[in-house]
Amino acid sequence: MTTTHPTLTAEEETLLPSDSDVRHYAEHGWYLSKKLLTDDEVDRLVAATDRYYAGERDRRLPVRPPKLAYWEPARGDVQRHNDYVHYEHDAISRILRKPLIGAVAARLARAAEIRVFQSTLIYKPPISGEPSNIVPWHFDKHYWASSSSEDMLTAFIPFHDCGEEMGTITMVDGSHRWQEIGADDTVVRHFADRDRDQLDAMLAENAAHNGAEIRKVPMVIPKGHVSFHHCRTYHGSGANVSDRPRRAISLHLQDGGNAWREYPLSDGKLAAYNHDVLVRRTPEGRPDYADPDFCPVIWRDRAQQGG
């Protein structure tokens, strides 16, 4: 599944972030891209995810990780989250591994290599009062404590024009640069397992500690465009009050330097991620976050590619 020598066309080169875009990302913690996916690619993504929801799989996870997000029809018309779609479904994976997406991420993260870390298929039904539709304020690095990198990022890829009425992803501007206070082991628990009021309070406390204003920026994303955010940027989303579902994939990305690290918690256990029971082991016996089956390379600078 690894793309060994990813390249860009001359036209794709024009779609990369400019130097000022990279500076904006460094200052604000988010970036809204140019049109990275063609309408045909997005439509193929819709069709592939329709087949996925109907039960189509090219392979299944060899074991079920302990904190796997995996909606199934029996759960009903709630917000759906399905992890590892890039592993289980090849047609979805081919589009997510488009080199241009990786090249944009590499430019923003100032990294020579970008690998997939996780992919989560999301479906937010058009039910304004559905509690699961509200995603409280959080940042992704809390859940990636076993990752050594501070430069990981996420590409949010909607399958349609996505605005505020659909409950689009919303960033807390510049929050990735805040010094965090008051963190305890509970922050490694996913937001779905946390009290929403507690998460709101944590955002307010961290903003106050940094003397920062909480400035919320909804990402209004045209079809084919992608929003990127830093792994420490607070973000969330509101209700979908439109007349159609909000469909998207959160493509979590890691720079080439990322690796498993030992991160002890107060109870003596080590912080863990779902990969830890799936990926191969390094020669030292650690989970290998560069396992090409689960964490394929989608971009590598030409100087790094070799023969």
PDB file of C-alpha atoms in Angstrom:
ATOM      1  CA  MET A   1       0.000   0.000   0.000  1.00  0.00           C
ATOM      2  CA  THR A   2       3.037   2.294   0.161  1.00  0.00           C
ATOM      3  CA  THR A   3       3.603   4.964  -2.487  1.00  0.00           C
ATOM      4  CA  THR A   4       7.357   4.697  -2.983  1.00  0.00           C
ATOM      5  CA  HIS A   5       8.036   7.632  -5.304  1.00  0.00           C
ATOM      6  CA  PRO A   6       5.216  10.169  -5.073  1.00  0.00           C
ATOM      7  CA  THR A   7       5.386  13.028  -7.553  1.00  0.00           C
ATOM      8  CA  LEU A   8       3.312  16.068  -8.485  1.00  0.00           C
ATOM      9  CA  THR A   9       2.259  17.404 -11.855  1.00  0.00           C
ATOM     10  CA  ALA A  10       3.134  20.968 -12.798  1.00  0.00           C
ATOM     11  CA  GLU A  11      -0.498  21.929 -12.197  1.00  0.00           C
ATOM     12  CA  GLU A  12      -0.467  20.336  -8.735  1.00  0.00           C
ATOM     13  CA  GLU A  13       2.672  22.280  -7.843  1.00  0.00           C
ATOM     14  CA  THR A  14       0.614  25.468  -8.163  1.00  0.00           C
ATOM     15  CA  LEU A  15      -1.793  24.162  -5.499  1.00  0.00           C
ATOM     16  CA  LEU A  16       0.825  23.903  -2.752  1.00  0.00           C
ATOM     17  CA  PRO A  17       0.786  26.401   0.136  1.00  0.00           C
ATOM     18  CA  SER A  18       2.788  29.540  -0.470  1.00  0.00           C
ATOM     19  CA  ASP A  19       5.409  30.779   1.973  1.00  0.00           C
ATOM     20  CA  SER A  20       2.815  33.150   3.439  1.00  0.00           C
ATOM     21  CA  ASP A  21       0.380  30.223   3.796  1.00  0.00           C
ATOM     22  CA  VAL A  22       3.007  28.284   5.727  1.00  0.00           C
ATOM     23  CA  ARG A  23       3.576  31.295   7.984  1.00  0.00           C
ATOM     24  CA  HIS A  24      -0.189  31.583   8.500  1.00  0.00           C
ATOM     25  CA  TYR A  25      -0.372  27.924   9.532  1.00  0.00           C
ATOM     26  CA  ALA A  26       2.517  28.399  11.962  1.00  0.00           C
ATOM     27  CA  GLU A  27       0.783  31.403  13.542  1.00  0.00           C
ATOM     28  CA  HIS A  28      -2.857  30.315  13.469  1.00  0.00           C
ATOM     29  CA  GLY A  29      -2.661  26.504  13.582  1.00  0.00           C
ATOM     30  CA  TRP A  30      -4.908  25.883  10.567  1.00  0.00           C
ATOM     31  CA  TYR A  31      -4.900  26.228   6.795  1.00  0.00           C
ATOM     32  CA  LEU A  32      -7.668  26.052   4.197  1.00  0.00           C
ATOM     33  CA  SER A  33      -6.289  24.608   0.972  1.00  0.00           C
ATOM     34  CA  LYS A  34      -6.905  25.222  -2.670  1.00  0.00           C
ATOM     35  CA  LYS A  35      -8.857  22.570  -4.610  1.00  0.00           C
ATOM     36  CA  LEU A  36      -6.810  19.413  -3.968  1.00  0.00           C
ATOM     37  CA  LEU A  37      -9.369  16.834  -5.110  1.00  0.00           C
ATOM     38  CA  THR A  38     -11.229  16.972  -8.413  1.00  0.00           C
ATOM     39  CA  ASP A  39     -15.005  16.690  -8.422  1.00  0.00           C
ATOM     40  CA  ASP A  40     -14.596  13.213  -9.922  1.00  0.00           C
ATOM     41  CA  GLU A  41     -12.286  12.150  -7.071  1.00  0.00           C
ATOM     42  CA  VAL A  42     -14.730  13.421  -4.458  1.00  0.00           C
ATOM     43  CA  ASP A  43     -17.634  11.693  -6.202  1.00  0.00           C
ATOM     44  CA  ARG A  44     -15.635   8.447  -6.268  1.00  0.00           C
ATOM     45  CA  LEU A  45     -14.979   8.905  -2.561  1.00  0.00           C
ATOM     46  CA  VAL A  46     -18.718   9.265  -1.933  1.00  0.00           C
ATOM     47  CA  ALA A  47     -19.454   6.121  -3.952  1.00  0.00           C
ATOM     48  CA  ALA A  48     -16.694   4.151  -2.212  1.00  0.00           C
ATOM     49  CA  THR A  49     -17.903   5.161   1.243  1.00  0.00           C
ATOM     50  CA  ASP A  50     -21.476   4.249   0.262  1.00  0.00           C
ATOM     51  CA  ARG A  51     -20.179   0.763  -0.517  1.00  0.00           C
ATOM     52  CA  TYR A  52     -18.238   0.748   2.732  1.00  0.00           C
ATOM     53  CA  TYR A  53     -21.391   1.554   4.717  1.00  0.00           C
ATOM     54  CA  ALA A  54     -23.128  -1.258   2.796  1.00  0.00           C
ATOM     55  CA  GLY A  55     -20.522  -3.666   4.159  1.00  0.00           C
ATOM     56  CA  GLU A  56     -17.875  -3.783   1.434  1.00  0.00           C
ATOM     57  CA  ARG A  57     -14.334  -4.428   2.729  1.00  0.00           C
ATOM     58  CA  ASP A  58     -11.105  -5.431   0.990  1.00  0.00           C
ATOM     59  CA  ARG A  59      -9.691  -6.608   4.303  1.00  0.00           C
ATOM     60  CA  ARG A  60     -10.552  -6.336   7.973  1.00  0.00           C
ATOM     61  CA  LEU A  61      -8.438  -5.476  10.978  1.00  0.00           C
ATOM     62  CA  PRO A  62      -6.699  -8.621  12.269  1.00  0.00           C
ATOM     63  CA  VAL A  63      -7.695  -7.738  15.839  1.00  0.00           C
ATOM     64  CA  ARG A  64     -10.091  -5.172  17.275  1.00  0.00           C
ATOM     65  CA  PRO A  65      -8.191  -2.429  19.151  1.00  0.00           C
ATOM     66  CA  PRO A  66      -9.589  -1.441  22.553  1.00  0.00           C
ATOM     67  CA  LYS A  67     -10.679   2.102  21.618  1.00  0.00           C
ATOM     68  CA  LEU A  68     -11.759   1.558  18.037  1.00  0.00           C
ATOM     69  CA  ALA A  69     -14.391   3.923  16.605  1.00  0.00           C
ATOM     70  CA  TYR A  70     -16.512   1.676  14.399  1.00  0.00           C
ATOM     71  CA  TRP A  71     -20.119   2.599  13.655  1.00  0.00           C
ATOM     72  CA  GLU A  72     -22.379  -0.249  12.631  1.00  0.00           C
ATOM     73  CA  PRO A  73     -26.007  -0.028  11.422  1.00  0.00           C
ATOM     74  CA  ALA A  74     -27.354  -1.353  14.722  1.00  0.00           C
ATOM     75  CA  ARG A  75     -26.241   1.899  16.380  1.00  0.00           C
ATOM     76  CA  GLY A  76     -28.840   3.850  14.446  1.00  0.00           C
ATOM     77  CA  ASP A  77     -28.928   7.391  13.092  1.00  0.00           C
ATOM     78  CA  VAL A  78     -26.221   8.929  15.244  1.00  0.00           C
ATOM     79  CA  GLN A  79     -22.975  10.567  14.186  1.00  0.00           C
ATOM     80  CA  ARG A  80     -20.875   7.802  12.637  1.00  0.00           C
ATOM     81  CA  HIS A  81     -17.146   7.355  13.108  1.00  0.00           C
ATOM     82  CA  ASN A  82     -15.206   4.531  11.441  1.00  0.00           C
ATOM     83  CA  ASP A  83     -11.443   4.261  11.911  1.00  0.00           C
ATOM     84  CA  TYR A  84      -8.917   2.595   9.601  1.00  0.00           C
ATOM     85  CA  VAL A  85     -10.937   3.062   6.406  1.00  0.00           C
ATOM     86  CA  HIS A  86      -7.644   3.501   4.519  1.00  0.00           C
ATOM     87  CA  TYR A  87      -6.691  -0.021   5.608  1.00  0.00           C
ATOM     88  CA  GLU A  88     -10.018  -1.746   5.086  1.00  0.00           C
ATOM     89  CA  HIS A  89     -11.076  -0.261   1.728  1.00  0.00           C
ATOM     90  CA  ASP A  90      -8.705   0.171  -1.215  1.00  0.00           C
ATOM     91  CA  ALA A  91     -10.842   2.584  -3.259  1.00  0.00           C
ATOM     92  CA  ILE A  92     -11.035   4.964  -0.293  1.00  0.00           C
ATOM     93  CA  SER A  93      -7.324   4.504   0.392  1.00  0.00           C
ATOM     94  CA  ARG A  94      -6.260   5.353  -3.158  1.00  0.00           C
ATOM     95  CA  ILE A  95      -7.853   8.791  -2.953  1.00  0.00           C
ATOM     96  CA  LEU A  96      -6.660   9.518   0.590  1.00  0.00           C
ATOM     97  CA  ARG A  97      -3.097   8.668  -0.440  1.00  0.00           C
ATOM     98  CA  LYS A  98      -3.074  11.231  -3.239  1.00  0.00           C
ATOM     99  CA  PRO A  99       0.479  12.624  -3.169  1.00  0.00           C
ATOM    100  CA  LEU A 100      -0.770  16.216  -3.376  1.00  0.00           C
ATOM    101  CA  ILE A 101      -2.454  15.896   0.042  1.00  0.00           C
ATOM    102  CA  GLY A 102       0.810  14.615   1.512  1.00  0.00           C
ATOM    103  CA  ALA A 103       2.849  17.324  -0.196  1.00  0.00           C
ATOM    104  CA  VAL A 104       0.620  20.053   1.268  1.00  0.00           C
ATOM    105  CA  ALA A 105       0.952  18.506   4.726  1.00  0.00           C
ATOM    106  CA  ALA A 106       4.730  18.244   4.333  1.00  0.00           C
ATOM    107  CA  ARG A 107       4.986  21.921   3.421  1.00  0.00           C
ATOM    108  CA  LEU A 108       2.868  22.963   6.413  1.00  0.00           C
ATOM    109  CA  ALA A 109       4.677  20.704   8.881  1.00  0.00           C
ATOM    110  CA  ARG A 110       8.081  21.474   7.328  1.00  0.00           C
ATOM    111  CA  ALA A 111       8.636  17.727   7.070  1.00  0.00           C
ATOM    112  CA  ALA A 112      10.494  15.634   4.492  1.00  0.00           C
ATOM    113  CA  GLU A 113       8.066  12.732   4.774  1.00  0.00           C
ATOM    114  CA  ILE A 114       4.372  12.333   5.531  1.00  0.00           C
ATOM    115  CA  ARG A 115       2.697   9.062   6.503  1.00  0.00           C
ATOM    116  CA  VAL A 116      -0.899   8.234   7.265  1.00  0.00           C
ATOM    117  CA  PHE A 117      -1.487   7.946  10.992  1.00  0.00           C
ATOM    118  CA  GLN A 118      -5.233   7.274  11.035  1.00  0.00           C
ATOM    119  CA  SER A 119      -8.274   7.832   8.844  1.00  0.00           C
ATOM    120  CA  THR A 120     -11.764   8.252  10.265  1.00  0.00           C
ATOM    121  CA  LEU A 121     -14.860   8.252   8.101  1.00  0.00           C
ATOM    122  CA  ILE A 122     -17.479  10.606   9.567  1.00  0.00           C
ATOM    123  CA  TYR A 123     -21.196  10.986   8.854  1.00  0.00           C
ATOM    124  CA  LYS A 124     -23.137  13.636  10.744  1.00  0.00           C
ATOM    125  CA  PRO A 125     -26.882  13.162  10.165  1.00  0.00           C
ATOM    126  CA  PRO A 126     -29.125  16.204   9.532  1.00  0.00           C
ATOM    127  CA  ILE A 127     -30.719  16.007  12.972  1.00  0.00           C
ATOM    128  CA  SER A 128     -30.144  19.279  14.807  1.00  0.00           C
ATOM    129  CA  GLY A 129     -30.994  17.877  18.228  1.00  0.00           C
ATOM    130  CA  GLU A 130     -28.880  14.723  17.979  1.00  0.00           C
ATOM    131  CA  PRO A 131     -26.414  14.917  20.919  1.00  0.00           C
ATOM    132  CA  SER A 132     -23.693  12.955  19.123  1.00  0.00           C
ATOM    133  CA  ASN A 133     -23.572  15.656  16.430  1.00  0.00           C
ATOM    134  CA  ILE A 134     -21.840  18.087  18.801  1.00  0.00           C
ATOM    135  CA  VAL A 135     -18.080  17.558  18.928  1.00  0.00           C
ATOM    136  CA  PRO A 136     -16.689  19.371  21.993  1.00  0.00           C
ATOM    137  CA  TRP A 137     -13.466  21.372  22.077  1.00  0.00           C
ATOM    138  CA  HIS A 138     -10.350  19.197  22.093  1.00  0.00           C
ATOM    139  CA  PHE A 139      -7.007  18.808  20.410  1.00  0.00           C
ATOM    140  CA  ASP A 140      -5.715  15.622  18.817  1.00  0.00           C
ATOM    141  CA  LYS A 141      -2.300  15.390  20.446  1.00  0.00           C
ATOM    142  CA  HIS A 142      -3.998  14.489  23.732  1.00  0.00           C
ATOM    143  CA  TYR A 143      -4.971  11.171  22.157  1.00  0.00           C
ATOM    144  CA  TRP A 144      -1.558  10.680  20.583  1.00  0.00           C
ATOM    145  CA  ALA A 145       0.515  10.819  23.773  1.00  0.00           C
ATOM    146  CA  SER A 146       2.391   7.696  22.647  1.00  0.00           C
ATOM    147  CA  SER A 147       3.645   9.600  19.565  1.00  0.00           C
ATOM    148  CA  SER A 148       6.956  11.421  19.792  1.00  0.00           C
ATOM    149  CA  SER A 149       6.179  14.169  17.254  1.00  0.00           C
ATOM    150  CA  GLU A 150       4.741  17.593  18.033  1.00  0.00           C
ATOM    151  CA  ASP A 151       4.236  18.305  14.307  1.00  0.00           C
ATOM    152  CA  MET A 152       1.437  15.862  13.459  1.00  0.00           C
ATOM    153  CA  LEU A 153      -1.583  17.329  11.705  1.00  0.00           C
ATOM    154  CA  THR A 154      -5.010  16.471  10.381  1.00  0.00           C
ATOM    155  CA  ALA A 155      -6.578  16.971   6.966  1.00  0.00           C
ATOM    156  CA  PHE A 156     -10.375  17.332   7.178  1.00  0.00           C
ATOM    157  CA  ILE A 157     -11.853  16.312   3.820  1.00  0.00           C
ATOM    158  CA  PRO A 158     -15.587  16.949   3.308  1.00  0.00           C
ATOM    159  CA  PHE A 159     -17.373  15.306   0.379  1.00  0.00           C
ATOM    160  CA  HIS A 160     -19.345  18.447  -0.536  1.00  0.00           C
ATOM    161  CA  ASP A 161     -19.457  22.169   0.130  1.00  0.00           C
ATOM    162  CA  CYS A 162     -19.319  22.356   3.924  1.00  0.00           C
ATOM    163  CA  GLY A 163     -20.405  25.450   5.819  1.00  0.00           C
ATOM    164  CA  GLU A 164     -21.584  26.445   9.262  1.00  0.00           C
ATOM    165  CA  GLU A 165     -25.125  25.137   8.781  1.00  0.00           C
ATOM    166  CA  MET A 166     -23.726  21.623   8.366  1.00  0.00           C
ATOM    167  CA  GLY A 167     -21.732  21.767  11.593  1.00  0.00           C
ATOM    168  CA  THR A 168     -18.386  22.230   9.895  1.00  0.00           C
ATOM    169  CA  ILE A 169     -15.111  21.811  11.768  1.00  0.00           C
ATOM    170  CA  THR A 170     -14.269  24.970  13.720  1.00  0.00           C
ATOM    171  CA  MET A 171     -10.819  26.027  14.915  1.00  0.00           C
ATOM    172  CA  VAL A 172      -9.776  27.992  17.981  1.00  0.00           C
ATOM    173  CA  ASP A 173      -7.391  30.348  16.262  1.00  0.00           C
ATOM    174  CA  GLY A 174      -3.760  30.173  17.425  1.00  0.00           C
ATOM    175  CA  SER A 175      -4.493  27.755  20.268  1.00  0.00           C
ATOM    176  CA  HIS A 176      -1.717  25.373  19.188  1.00  0.00           C
ATOM    177  CA  ARG A 177       0.779  27.928  20.541  1.00  0.00           C
ATOM    178  CA  TRP A 178      -0.741  28.054  24.027  1.00  0.00           C
ATOM    179  CA  GLN A 179       1.123  26.718  27.006  1.00  0.00           C
ATOM    180  CA  GLU A 180      -1.099  24.032  28.460  1.00  0.00           C
ATOM    181  CA  ILE A 181      -1.940  24.006  32.145  1.00  0.00           C
ATOM    182  CA  GLY A 182      -3.875  21.725  34.408  1.00  0.00           C
ATOM    183  CA  ALA A 183      -3.554  18.666  32.198  1.00  0.00           C
ATOM    184  CA  ASP A 184      -3.968  15.317  33.872  1.00  0.00           C
ATOM    185  CA  ASP A 185      -4.273  11.769  32.678  1.00  0.00           C
ATOM    186  CA  THR A 186      -7.918  12.231  31.733  1.00  0.00           C
ATOM    187  CA  VAL A 187      -6.902  14.238  28.679  1.00  0.00           C
ATOM    188  CA  VAL A 188      -5.739  11.068  26.916  1.00  0.00           C
ATOM    189  CA  ARG A 189      -9.357   9.841  26.923  1.00  0.00           C
ATOM    190  CA  HIS A 190     -11.294  10.511  23.731  1.00  0.00           C
ATOM    191  CA  PHE A 191     -13.768  13.417  23.782  1.00  0.00           C
ATOM    192  CA  ALA A 192     -16.633  10.942  23.395  1.00  0.00           C
ATOM    193  CA  ASP A 193     -15.697   9.590  26.829  1.00  0.00           C
ATOM    194  CA  ARG A 194     -15.379  13.026  28.455  1.00  0.00           C
ATOM    195  CA  ASP A 195     -17.872  15.425  29.988  1.00  0.00           C
ATOM    196  CA  ARG A 196     -18.537  18.249  27.498  1.00  0.00           C
ATOM    197  CA  ASP A 197     -18.707  20.914  30.196  1.00  0.00           C
ATOM    198  CA  GLN A 198     -15.329  19.795  31.517  1.00  0.00           C
ATOM    199  CA  LEU A 199     -13.812  20.154  28.043  1.00  0.00           C
ATOM    200  CA  ASP A 200     -15.324  23.621  27.638  1.00  0.00           C
ATOM    201  CA  ALA A 201     -13.874  24.601  31.017  1.00  0.00           C
ATOM    202  CA  MET A 202     -10.446  23.255  30.061  1.00  0.00           C
ATOM    203  CA  LEU A 203     -10.453  25.406  26.913  1.00  0.00           C
ATOM    204  CA  ALA A 204     -11.423  28.511  28.910  1.00  0.00           C
ATOM    205  CA  GLU A 205      -8.795  27.866  31.601  1.00  0.00           C
ATOM    206  CA  ASN A 206      -6.020  27.376  29.068  1.00  0.00           C
ATOM    207  CA  ALA A 207      -7.022  30.518  27.176  1.00  0.00           C
ATOM    208  CA  ALA A 208      -7.029  32.537  30.413  1.00  0.00           C
ATOM    209  CA  HIS A 209      -3.624  31.186  31.431  1.00  0.00           C
ATOM    210  CA  ASN A 210      -2.216  32.347  28.097  1.00  0.00           C
ATOM    211  CA  GLY A 211      -4.005  35.706  28.181  1.00  0.00           C
ATOM    212  CA  ALA A 212      -5.636  34.698  24.923  1.00  0.00           C
ATOM    213  CA  GLU A 213      -8.998  35.402  23.409  1.00  0.00           C
ATOM    214  CA  ILE A 214     -10.980  32.339  22.322  1.00  0.00           C
ATOM    215  CA  ARG A 215     -11.511  33.147  18.656  1.00  0.00           C
ATOM    216  CA  LYS A 216     -13.534  30.458  16.903  1.00  0.00           C
ATOM    217  CA  VAL A 217     -13.095  30.195  13.138  1.00  0.00           C
ATOM    218  CA  PRO A 218     -15.558  27.951  11.258  1.00  0.00           C
ATOM    219  CA  MET A 219     -13.952  26.352   8.210  1.00  0.00           C
ATOM    220  CA  VAL A 220     -16.168  27.072   5.195  1.00  0.00           C
ATOM    221  CA  ILE A 221     -14.833  24.430   2.830  1.00  0.00           C
ATOM    222  CA  PRO A 222     -15.787  24.200  -0.859  1.00  0.00           C
ATOM    223  CA  LYS A 223     -16.014  20.746  -2.431  1.00  0.00           C
ATOM    224  CA  GLY A 224     -12.544  19.377  -3.183  1.00  0.00           C
ATOM    225  CA  HIS A 225     -10.818  21.737  -0.754  1.00  0.00           C
ATOM    226  CA  VAL A 226      -9.312  20.522   2.523  1.00  0.00           C
ATOM    227  CA  SER A 227      -8.755  22.121   5.910  1.00  0.00           C
ATOM    228  CA  PHE A 228      -5.576  21.230   7.799  1.00  0.00           C
ATOM    229  CA  HIS A 229      -4.924  21.775  11.498  1.00  0.00           C
ATOM    230  CA  HIS A 230      -2.016  21.284  13.859  1.00  0.00           C
ATOM    231  CA  CYS A 231      -2.236  18.480  16.405  1.00  0.00           C
ATOM    232  CA  ARG A 232      -2.450  21.015  19.259  1.00  0.00           C
ATOM    233  CA  THR A 233      -5.087  23.269  17.709  1.00  0.00           C
ATOM    234  CA  TYR A 234      -8.318  23.168  19.686  1.00  0.00           C
ATOM    235  CA  HIS A 235     -11.265  22.390  17.428  1.00  0.00           C
ATOM    236  CA  GLY A 236     -14.821  21.084  17.541  1.00  0.00           C
ATOM    237  CA  SER A 237     -18.056  21.244  15.591  1.00  0.00           C
ATOM    238  CA  GLY A 238     -21.704  22.086  16.079  1.00  0.00           C
ATOM    239  CA  ALA A 239     -25.047  20.670  15.020  1.00  0.00           C
ATOM    240  CA  ASN A 240     -25.901  19.837  11.438  1.00  0.00           C
ATOM    241  CA  VAL A 241     -29.002  21.965  10.848  1.00  0.00           C
ATOM    242  CA  SER A 242     -28.981  21.518   7.069  1.00  0.00           C
ATOM    243  CA  ASP A 243     -31.232  19.125   5.159  1.00  0.00           C
ATOM    244  CA  ARG A 244     -28.504  16.604   4.265  1.00  0.00           C
ATOM    245  CA  PRO A 245     -25.804  14.650   6.060  1.00  0.00           C
ATOM    246  CA  ARG A 246     -22.347  16.112   6.599  1.00  0.00           C
ATOM    247  CA  ARG A 247     -19.931  13.538   5.191  1.00  0.00           C
ATOM    248  CA  ALA A 248     -16.168  13.725   5.546  1.00  0.00           C
ATOM    249  CA  ILE A 249     -12.937  11.954   6.397  1.00  0.00           C
ATOM    250  CA  SER A 250     -10.494  13.124   9.031  1.00  0.00           C
ATOM    251  CA  LEU A 251      -7.120  12.048   7.689  1.00  0.00           C
ATOM    252  CA  HIS A 252      -4.613  12.169  10.532  1.00  0.00           C
ATOM    253  CA  LEU A 253      -1.035  12.535   9.316  1.00  0.00           C
ATOM    254  CA  GLN A 254       2.371  12.008  10.887  1.00  0.00           C
ATOM    255  CA  ASP A 255       5.714  13.425   9.863  1.00  0.00           C
ATOM    256  CA  GLY A 256       8.537  11.017   9.073  1.00  0.00           C
ATOM    257  CA  GLY A 257      10.211  11.560  12.432  1.00  0.00           C
ATOM    258  CA  ASN A 258       7.243  10.354  14.465  1.00  0.00           C
ATOM    259  CA  ALA A 259       7.704   7.160  16.453  1.00  0.00           C
ATOM    260  CA  TRP A 260       6.214   5.349  19.424  1.00  0.00           C
ATOM    261  CA  ARG A 261       7.457   6.714  22.737  1.00  0.00           C
ATOM    262  CA  GLU A 262       7.070   5.595  26.304  1.00  0.00           C
ATOM    263  CA  TYR A 263       4.608   7.953  28.000  1.00  0.00           C
ATOM    264  CA  PRO A 264       3.818   6.832  31.560  1.00  0.00           C
ATOM    265  CA  LEU A 265       0.496   7.706  33.164  1.00  0.00           C
ATOM    266  CA  SER A 266      -0.050   8.303  36.877  1.00  0.00           C
ATOM    267  CA  ASP A 267      -1.409   4.790  37.415  1.00  0.00           C
ATOM    268  CA  GLY A 268       1.828   3.277  36.168  1.00  0.00           C
ATOM    269  CA  LYS A 269       0.441   2.244  32.802  1.00  0.00           C
ATOM    270  CA  LEU A 270       1.765   3.577  29.519  1.00  0.00           C
ATOM    271  CA  ALA A 271      -0.287   5.736  27.198  1.00  0.00           C
ATOM    272  CA  ALA A 272      -1.416   3.644  24.260  1.00  0.00           C
ATOM    273  CA  TYR A 273      -2.928   4.064  20.816  1.00  0.00           C
ATOM    274  CA  ASN A 274      -4.975   1.588  18.793  1.00  0.00           C
ATOM    275  CA  HIS A 275      -2.006   0.986  16.491  1.00  0.00           C
ATOM    276  CA  ASP A 276      -0.110  -0.649  19.324  1.00  0.00           C
ATOM    277  CA  VAL A 277      -1.994  -3.954  18.944  1.00  0.00           C
ATOM    278  CA  LEU A 278      -1.926  -3.859  15.132  1.00  0.00           C
ATOM    279  CA  VAL A 279       1.384  -2.641  13.744  1.00  0.00           C
ATOM    280  CA  ARG A 280       4.584  -4.631  13.410  1.00  0.00           C
ATOM    281  CA  ARG A 281       7.331  -4.298  16.016  1.00  0.00           C
ATOM    282  CA  THR A 282      10.670  -2.530  15.662  1.00  0.00           C
ATOM    283  CA  PRO A 283      13.843  -4.515  16.366  1.00  0.00           C
ATOM    284  CA  GLU A 284      13.624  -3.109  19.911  1.00  0.00           C
ATOM    285  CA  GLY A 285      10.129  -4.565  20.296  1.00  0.00           C
ATOM    286  CA  ARG A 286       8.251  -1.251  20.133  1.00  0.00           C
ATOM    287  CA  PRO A 287       5.148  -0.570  18.031  1.00  0.00           C
ATOM    288  CA  ASP A 288       6.292   0.646  14.614  1.00  0.00           C
ATOM    289  CA  TYR A 289       4.340   3.712  13.554  1.00  0.00           C
ATOM    290  CA  ALA A 290       6.028   3.418  10.145  1.00  0.00           C
ATOM    291  CA  ASP A 291       4.418   0.032   9.403  1.00  0.00           C
ATOM    292  CA  PRO A 292       3.477   0.443   5.707  1.00  0.00           C
ATOM    293  CA  ASP A 293       0.330  -1.665   6.036  1.00  0.00           C
ATOM    294  CA  PHE A 294      -1.260   0.707   8.532  1.00  0.00           C
ATOM    295  CA  CYS A 295       0.845   3.884   8.162  1.00  0.00           C
ATOM    296  CA  PRO A 296       1.735   4.157   4.463  1.00  0.00           C
ATOM    297  CA  VAL A 297       3.962   6.944   3.170  1.00  0.00           C
ATOM    298  CA  ILE A 298       2.002   9.368   0.999  1.00  0.00           C
ATOM    299  CA  TRP A 299       4.739  11.935   0.445  1.00  0.00           C
ATOM    300  CA  ARG A 300       8.502  11.965   0.530  1.00  0.00           C
ATOM    301  CA  ASP A 301      10.685  14.817  -0.737  1.00  0.00           C
ATOM    302  CA  ARG A 302      12.579  13.919  -3.876  1.00  0.00           C
ATOM    303  CA  ALA A 303      15.903  14.213  -2.047  1.00  0.00           C
ATOM    304  CA  GLN A 304      14.680  11.483   0.302  1.00  0.00           C
ATOM    305  CA  GLN A 305      13.398   9.131  -2.397  1.00  0.00           C
ATOM    306  CA  GLY A 306      16.569   7.638  -3.757  1.00  0.00           C
ATOM    307  CA  GLY A 307      16.656   5.319  -6.778  1.00  0.00           C
TER     308      GLY A 307
END
